mmCIF file of C-alpha atoms and ligand atoms in Angstrom:
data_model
loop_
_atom_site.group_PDB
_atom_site.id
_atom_site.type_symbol
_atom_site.label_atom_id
_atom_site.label_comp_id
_atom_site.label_asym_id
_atom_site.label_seq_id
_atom_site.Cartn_x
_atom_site.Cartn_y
_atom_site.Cartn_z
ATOM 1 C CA UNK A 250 0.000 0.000 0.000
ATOM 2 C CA UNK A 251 1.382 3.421 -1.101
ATOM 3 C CA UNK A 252 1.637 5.677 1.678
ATOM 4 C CA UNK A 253 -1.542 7.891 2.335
ATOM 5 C CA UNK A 254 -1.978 11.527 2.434
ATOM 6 C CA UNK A 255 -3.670 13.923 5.263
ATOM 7 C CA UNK A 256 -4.046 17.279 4.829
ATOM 8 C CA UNK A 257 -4.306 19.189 7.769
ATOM 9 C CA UNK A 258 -6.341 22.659 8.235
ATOM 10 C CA UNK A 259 -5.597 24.533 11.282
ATOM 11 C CA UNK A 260 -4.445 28.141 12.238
ATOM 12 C CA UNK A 261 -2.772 27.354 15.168
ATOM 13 C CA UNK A 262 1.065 26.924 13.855
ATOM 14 C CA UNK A 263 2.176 24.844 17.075
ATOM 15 C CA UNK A 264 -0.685 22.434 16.421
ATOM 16 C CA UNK A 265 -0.102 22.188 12.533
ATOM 17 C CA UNK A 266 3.050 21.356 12.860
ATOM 18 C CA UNK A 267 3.307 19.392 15.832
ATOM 19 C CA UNK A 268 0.546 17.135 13.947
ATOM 20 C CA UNK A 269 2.251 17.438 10.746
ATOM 21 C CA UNK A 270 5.478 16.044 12.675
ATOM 22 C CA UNK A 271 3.639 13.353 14.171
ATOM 23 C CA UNK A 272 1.301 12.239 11.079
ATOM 24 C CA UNK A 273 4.451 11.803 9.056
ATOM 25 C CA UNK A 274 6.643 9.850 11.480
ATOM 26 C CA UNK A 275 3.350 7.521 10.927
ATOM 27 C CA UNK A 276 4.430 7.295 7.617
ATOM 28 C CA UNK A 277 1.687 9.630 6.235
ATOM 29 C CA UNK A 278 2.106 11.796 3.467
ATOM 30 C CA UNK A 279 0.922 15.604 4.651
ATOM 31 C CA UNK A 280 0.245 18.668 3.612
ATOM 32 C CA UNK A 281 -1.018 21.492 6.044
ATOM 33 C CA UNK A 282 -3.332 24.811 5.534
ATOM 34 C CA UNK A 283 -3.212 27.919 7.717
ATOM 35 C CA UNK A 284 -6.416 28.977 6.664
ATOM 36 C CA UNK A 285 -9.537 28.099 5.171
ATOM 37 C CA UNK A 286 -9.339 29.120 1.615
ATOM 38 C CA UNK A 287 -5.618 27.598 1.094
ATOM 39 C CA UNK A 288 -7.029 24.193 2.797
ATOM 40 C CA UNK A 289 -9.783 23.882 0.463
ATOM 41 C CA UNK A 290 -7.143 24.599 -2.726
ATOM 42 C CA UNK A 291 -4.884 21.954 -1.272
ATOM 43 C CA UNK A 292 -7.830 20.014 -1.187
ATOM 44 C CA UNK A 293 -8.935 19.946 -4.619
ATOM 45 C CA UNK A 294 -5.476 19.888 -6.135
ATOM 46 C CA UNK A 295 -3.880 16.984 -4.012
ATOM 47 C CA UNK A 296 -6.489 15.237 -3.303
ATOM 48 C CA UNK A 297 -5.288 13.824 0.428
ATOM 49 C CA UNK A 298 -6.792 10.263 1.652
ATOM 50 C CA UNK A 299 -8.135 12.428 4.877
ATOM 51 C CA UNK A 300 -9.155 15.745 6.004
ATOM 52 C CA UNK A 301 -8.122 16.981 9.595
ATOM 53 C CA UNK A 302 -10.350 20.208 9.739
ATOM 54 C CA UNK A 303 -10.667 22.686 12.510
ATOM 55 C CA UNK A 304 -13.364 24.973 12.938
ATOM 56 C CA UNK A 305 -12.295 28.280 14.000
ATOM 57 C CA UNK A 306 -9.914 29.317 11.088
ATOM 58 C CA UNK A 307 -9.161 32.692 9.376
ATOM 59 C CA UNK A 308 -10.626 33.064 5.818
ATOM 60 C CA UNK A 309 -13.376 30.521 5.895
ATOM 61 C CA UNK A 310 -14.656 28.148 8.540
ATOM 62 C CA UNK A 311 -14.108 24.503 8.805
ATOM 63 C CA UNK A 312 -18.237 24.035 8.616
ATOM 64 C CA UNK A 313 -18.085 25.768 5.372
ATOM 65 C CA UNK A 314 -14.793 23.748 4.091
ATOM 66 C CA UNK A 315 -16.921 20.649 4.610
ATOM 67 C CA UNK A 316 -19.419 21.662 3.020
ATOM 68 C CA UNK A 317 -18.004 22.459 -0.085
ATOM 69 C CA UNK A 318 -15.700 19.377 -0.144
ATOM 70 C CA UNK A 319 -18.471 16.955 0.530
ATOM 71 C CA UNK A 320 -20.176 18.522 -2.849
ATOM 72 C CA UNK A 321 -17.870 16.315 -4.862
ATOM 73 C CA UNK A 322 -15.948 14.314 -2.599
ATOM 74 C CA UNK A 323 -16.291 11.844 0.316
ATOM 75 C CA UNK A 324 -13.036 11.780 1.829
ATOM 76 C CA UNK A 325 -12.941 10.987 5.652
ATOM 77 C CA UNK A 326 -13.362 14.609 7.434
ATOM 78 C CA UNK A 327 -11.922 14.523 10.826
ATOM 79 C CA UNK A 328 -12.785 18.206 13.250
ATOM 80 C CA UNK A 329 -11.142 19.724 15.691
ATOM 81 C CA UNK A 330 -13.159 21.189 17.822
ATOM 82 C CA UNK A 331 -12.504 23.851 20.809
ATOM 83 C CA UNK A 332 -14.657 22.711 24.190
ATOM 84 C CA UNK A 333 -16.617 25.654 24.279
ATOM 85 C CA UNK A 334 -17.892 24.690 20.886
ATOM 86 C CA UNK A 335 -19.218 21.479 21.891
ATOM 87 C CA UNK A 336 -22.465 22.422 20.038
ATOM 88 C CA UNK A 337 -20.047 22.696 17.083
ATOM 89 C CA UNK A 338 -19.563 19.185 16.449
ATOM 90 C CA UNK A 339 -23.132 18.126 16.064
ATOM 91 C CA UNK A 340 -23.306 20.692 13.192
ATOM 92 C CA UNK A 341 -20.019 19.091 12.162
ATOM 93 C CA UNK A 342 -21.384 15.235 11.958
ATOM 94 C CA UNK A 343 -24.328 17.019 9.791
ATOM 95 C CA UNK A 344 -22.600 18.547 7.455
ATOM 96 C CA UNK A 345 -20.670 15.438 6.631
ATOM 97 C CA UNK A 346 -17.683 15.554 8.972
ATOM 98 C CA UNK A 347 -16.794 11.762 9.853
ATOM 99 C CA UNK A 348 -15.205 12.000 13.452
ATOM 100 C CA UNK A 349 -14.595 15.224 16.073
ATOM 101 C CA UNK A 350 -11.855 15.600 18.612
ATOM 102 C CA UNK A 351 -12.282 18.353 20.868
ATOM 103 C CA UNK A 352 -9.608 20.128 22.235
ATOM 104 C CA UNK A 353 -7.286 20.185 23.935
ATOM 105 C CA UNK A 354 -6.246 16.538 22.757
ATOM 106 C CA UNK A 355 -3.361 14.561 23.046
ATOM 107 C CA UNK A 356 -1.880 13.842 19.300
ATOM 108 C CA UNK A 357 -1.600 9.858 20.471
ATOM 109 C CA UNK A 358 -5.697 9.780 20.251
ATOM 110 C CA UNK A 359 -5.520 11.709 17.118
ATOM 111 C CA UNK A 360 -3.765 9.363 15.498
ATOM 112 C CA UNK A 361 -5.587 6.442 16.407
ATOM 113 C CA UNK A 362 -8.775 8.323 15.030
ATOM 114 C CA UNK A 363 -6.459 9.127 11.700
ATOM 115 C CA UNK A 364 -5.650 5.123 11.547
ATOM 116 C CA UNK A 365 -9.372 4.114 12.428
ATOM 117 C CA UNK A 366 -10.857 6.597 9.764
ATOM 118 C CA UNK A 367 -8.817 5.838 7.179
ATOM 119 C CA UNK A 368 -9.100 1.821 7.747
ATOM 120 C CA UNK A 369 -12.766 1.611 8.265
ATOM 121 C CA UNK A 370 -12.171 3.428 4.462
ATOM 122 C CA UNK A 371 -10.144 0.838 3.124
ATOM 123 C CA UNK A 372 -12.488 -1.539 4.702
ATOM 124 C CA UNK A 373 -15.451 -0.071 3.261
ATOM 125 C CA UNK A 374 -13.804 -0.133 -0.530
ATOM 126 C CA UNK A 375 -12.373 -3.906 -0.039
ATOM 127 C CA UNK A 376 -16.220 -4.787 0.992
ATOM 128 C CA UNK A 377 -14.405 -6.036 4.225
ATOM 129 C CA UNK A 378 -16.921 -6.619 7.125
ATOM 130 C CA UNK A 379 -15.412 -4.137 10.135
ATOM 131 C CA UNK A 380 -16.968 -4.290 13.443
ATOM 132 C CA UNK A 381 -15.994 -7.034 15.441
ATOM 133 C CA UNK A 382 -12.782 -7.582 16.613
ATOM 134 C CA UNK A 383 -11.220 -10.867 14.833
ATOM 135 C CA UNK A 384 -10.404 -13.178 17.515
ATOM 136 C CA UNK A 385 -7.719 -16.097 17.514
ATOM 137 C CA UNK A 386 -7.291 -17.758 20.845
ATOM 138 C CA UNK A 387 -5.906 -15.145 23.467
ATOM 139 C CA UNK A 388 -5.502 -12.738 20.402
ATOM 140 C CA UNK A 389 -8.160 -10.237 19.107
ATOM 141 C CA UNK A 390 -7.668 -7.468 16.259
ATOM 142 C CA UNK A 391 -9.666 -4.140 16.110
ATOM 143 C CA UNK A 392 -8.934 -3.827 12.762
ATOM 144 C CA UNK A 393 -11.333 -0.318 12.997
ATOM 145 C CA UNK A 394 -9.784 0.885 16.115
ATOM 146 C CA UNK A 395 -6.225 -0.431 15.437
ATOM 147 C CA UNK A 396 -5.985 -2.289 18.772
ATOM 148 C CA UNK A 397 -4.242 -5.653 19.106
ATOM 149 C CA UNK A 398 -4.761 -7.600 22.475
ATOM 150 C CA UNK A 399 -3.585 -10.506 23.615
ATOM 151 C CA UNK A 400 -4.861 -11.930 26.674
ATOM 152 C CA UNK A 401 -7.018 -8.987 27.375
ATOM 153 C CA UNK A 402 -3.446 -6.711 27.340
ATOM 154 C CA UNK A 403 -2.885 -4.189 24.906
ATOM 155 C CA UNK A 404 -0.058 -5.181 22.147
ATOM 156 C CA UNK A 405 2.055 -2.074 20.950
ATOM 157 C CA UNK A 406 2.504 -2.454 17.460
ATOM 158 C CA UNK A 407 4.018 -0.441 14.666
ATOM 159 C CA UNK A 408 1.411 0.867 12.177
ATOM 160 C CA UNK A 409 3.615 -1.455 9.475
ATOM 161 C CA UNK A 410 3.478 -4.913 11.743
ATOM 162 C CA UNK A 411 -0.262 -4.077 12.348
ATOM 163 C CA UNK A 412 -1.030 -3.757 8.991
ATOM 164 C CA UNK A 413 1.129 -7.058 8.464
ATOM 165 C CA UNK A 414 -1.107 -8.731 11.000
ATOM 166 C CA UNK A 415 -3.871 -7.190 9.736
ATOM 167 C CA UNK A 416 -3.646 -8.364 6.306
ATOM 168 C CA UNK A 417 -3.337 -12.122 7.671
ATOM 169 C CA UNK A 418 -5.180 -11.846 10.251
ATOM 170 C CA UNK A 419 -8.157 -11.040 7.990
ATOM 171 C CA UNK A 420 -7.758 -14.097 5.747
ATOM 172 C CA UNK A 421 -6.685 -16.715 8.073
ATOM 173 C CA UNK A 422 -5.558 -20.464 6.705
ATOM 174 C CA UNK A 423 -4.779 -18.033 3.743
ATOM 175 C CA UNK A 424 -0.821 -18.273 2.358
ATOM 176 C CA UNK A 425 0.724 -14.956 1.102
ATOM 177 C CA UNK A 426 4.053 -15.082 -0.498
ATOM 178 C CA UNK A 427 6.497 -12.592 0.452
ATOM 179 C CA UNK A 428 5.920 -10.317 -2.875
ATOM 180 C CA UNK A 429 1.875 -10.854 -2.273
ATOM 181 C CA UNK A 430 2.830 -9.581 1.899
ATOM 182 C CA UNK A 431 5.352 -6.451 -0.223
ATOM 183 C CA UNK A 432 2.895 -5.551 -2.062
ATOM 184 C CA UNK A 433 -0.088 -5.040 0.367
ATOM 185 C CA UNK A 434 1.881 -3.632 3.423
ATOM 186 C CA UNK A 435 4.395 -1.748 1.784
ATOM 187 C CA UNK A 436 2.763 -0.754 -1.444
ATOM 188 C CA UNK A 437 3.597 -2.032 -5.313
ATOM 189 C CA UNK A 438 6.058 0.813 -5.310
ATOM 190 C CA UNK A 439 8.217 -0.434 -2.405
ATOM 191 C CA UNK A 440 12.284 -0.514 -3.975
ATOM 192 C CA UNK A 441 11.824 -3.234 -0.653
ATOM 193 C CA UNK A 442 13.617 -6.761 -0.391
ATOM 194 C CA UNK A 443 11.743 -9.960 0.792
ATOM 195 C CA UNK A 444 13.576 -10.204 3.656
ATOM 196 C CA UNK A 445 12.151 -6.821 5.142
ATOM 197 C CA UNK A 446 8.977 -8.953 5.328
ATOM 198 C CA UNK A 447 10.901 -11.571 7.356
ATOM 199 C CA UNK A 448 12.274 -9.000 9.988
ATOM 200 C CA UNK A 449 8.984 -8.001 10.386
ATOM 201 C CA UNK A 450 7.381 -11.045 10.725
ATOM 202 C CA UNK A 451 9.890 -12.300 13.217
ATOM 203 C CA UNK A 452 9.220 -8.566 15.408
ATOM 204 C CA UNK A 453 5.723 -9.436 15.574
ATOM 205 C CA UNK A 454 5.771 -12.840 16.464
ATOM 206 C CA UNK A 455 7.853 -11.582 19.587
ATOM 207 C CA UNK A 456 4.736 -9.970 20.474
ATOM 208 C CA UNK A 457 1.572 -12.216 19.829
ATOM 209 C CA UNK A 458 2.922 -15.581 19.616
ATOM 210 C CA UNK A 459 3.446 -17.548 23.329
ATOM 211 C CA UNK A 460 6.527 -19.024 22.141
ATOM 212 C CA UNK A 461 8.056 -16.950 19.440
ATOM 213 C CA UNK A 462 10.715 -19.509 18.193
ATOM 214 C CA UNK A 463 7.792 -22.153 17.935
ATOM 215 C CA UNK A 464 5.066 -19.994 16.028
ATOM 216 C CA UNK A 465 1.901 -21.184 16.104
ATOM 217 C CA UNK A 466 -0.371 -18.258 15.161
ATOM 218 C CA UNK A 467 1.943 -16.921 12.031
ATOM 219 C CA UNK A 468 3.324 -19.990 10.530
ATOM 220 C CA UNK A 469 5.925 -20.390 8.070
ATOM 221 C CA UNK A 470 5.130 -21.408 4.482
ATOM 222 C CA UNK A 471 8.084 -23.435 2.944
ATOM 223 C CA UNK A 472 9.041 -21.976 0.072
ATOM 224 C CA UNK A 473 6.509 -19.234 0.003
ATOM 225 C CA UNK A 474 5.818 -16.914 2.739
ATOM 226 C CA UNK A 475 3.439 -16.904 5.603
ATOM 227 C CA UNK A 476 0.266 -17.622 6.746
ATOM 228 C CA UNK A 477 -2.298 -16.695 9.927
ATOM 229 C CA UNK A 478 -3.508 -19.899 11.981
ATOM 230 C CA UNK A 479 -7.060 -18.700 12.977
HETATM 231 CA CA1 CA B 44 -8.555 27.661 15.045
#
């Protein structure tokens, strides 16, 4: 999977950038607005995978950004709003925003609503069914809300070994070859080896599997790659 592109709208320069910094350490391609009119512009012209809008901005407000964009275009819409606009976000959700985070917020929970947004998306366009969380033994996957546990803990994963265990997790008894595993994690694009999808295979089976030299959720496929035990 190519990387995917936010655009973020906000006035308040320690908040672009600070999510700016943060969104692209995800791996996210971003581009950031100052004010209303320039975020709409970006909008149309680079048309990003996701839409972090805030309300309050300079120029024109985020109510009226959404508005226009969801004219022509259904890309995920994620406000910011202030807590004295509570109100705000109810207007928001009806004028076609997908999510609200009120401020002040801590960029952590932003991103998980970035990651959630964006793969109940790709969910939606695969025809995958998202609600439940897949369950294997001691193991579950929120593939919506990004959240691996195992044995009712919380698993910290990178967002590239979740969407590795996401991909096989979703089609379990199911082998992938390493080029098949490239190609959906990483994106047909990837100048990557087959042995990047080794290294990660081996970093998550340190976390989910009981005994990680004896695998018994991701197994190996001789000759061919890997595949999830459901
Ligand atoms: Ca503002």
């Amino acid at each position: 999977m190519a990387a995917q592109s936010v655009l973020i709208v906000e006035d308040e320069e320690n908040l672009r950038v600070a999510l700016q910094f943060n969104l692209e350490q995800e791996g996210y391609d971003v581009h950031s607005a100052p004010d209303g009119l320039t975020g709409l512009e970006i909008a149309r012209r680079e048309h990003p995978d996701l839409l972090i809008l805030d309300v309050m901005l300079p120029g024109m407000n985020g109510y009226d950004i959404c508005r226009e964009i969801r004219k022509d275009s259904d890309v995920p819409i994620l406000m910011l709003t202030a807590k004295s606009e509570e109100i705000d976000k109810v207007v928001g959700l009806e004028l076609g925003a997908d999510d609200y985070v009120t401020k002040p917020f801590s960029v952590r929970e932003l991103i998980a609503r970035v990651h959630a947004l964006l793969r109940r998306r790709r969910g939606e366009t695969q025809g995958t069914m998202i609600g439940e969380p897949l369950r294997a033994g001691d193991l579950s996957v929120d593939l919506a809300g990004h959240i691996v546990r195992k044995g009712g803990e919380i698993v910290e994963l990178t967002p590239r070994e979740f969407e590795l265990l996401a991909l096989l997790v979703a089609n379990p008894g199911r082998a992938y070859s390493r080029g098949q595993i490239l190609d959906a994690v990483w994106g047909p694009n990837h100048f990557g080896d087959e042995r990047t999808v080794d290294v990660h295979v081996r970093w998550l089976r340190l976390k989910i599997e009981d005994e990680p030299s004896e695998p018994r959720r991701i197994v190996t496929v001789r000759g061919l790659g890997y595949r999830f035990e459901g």
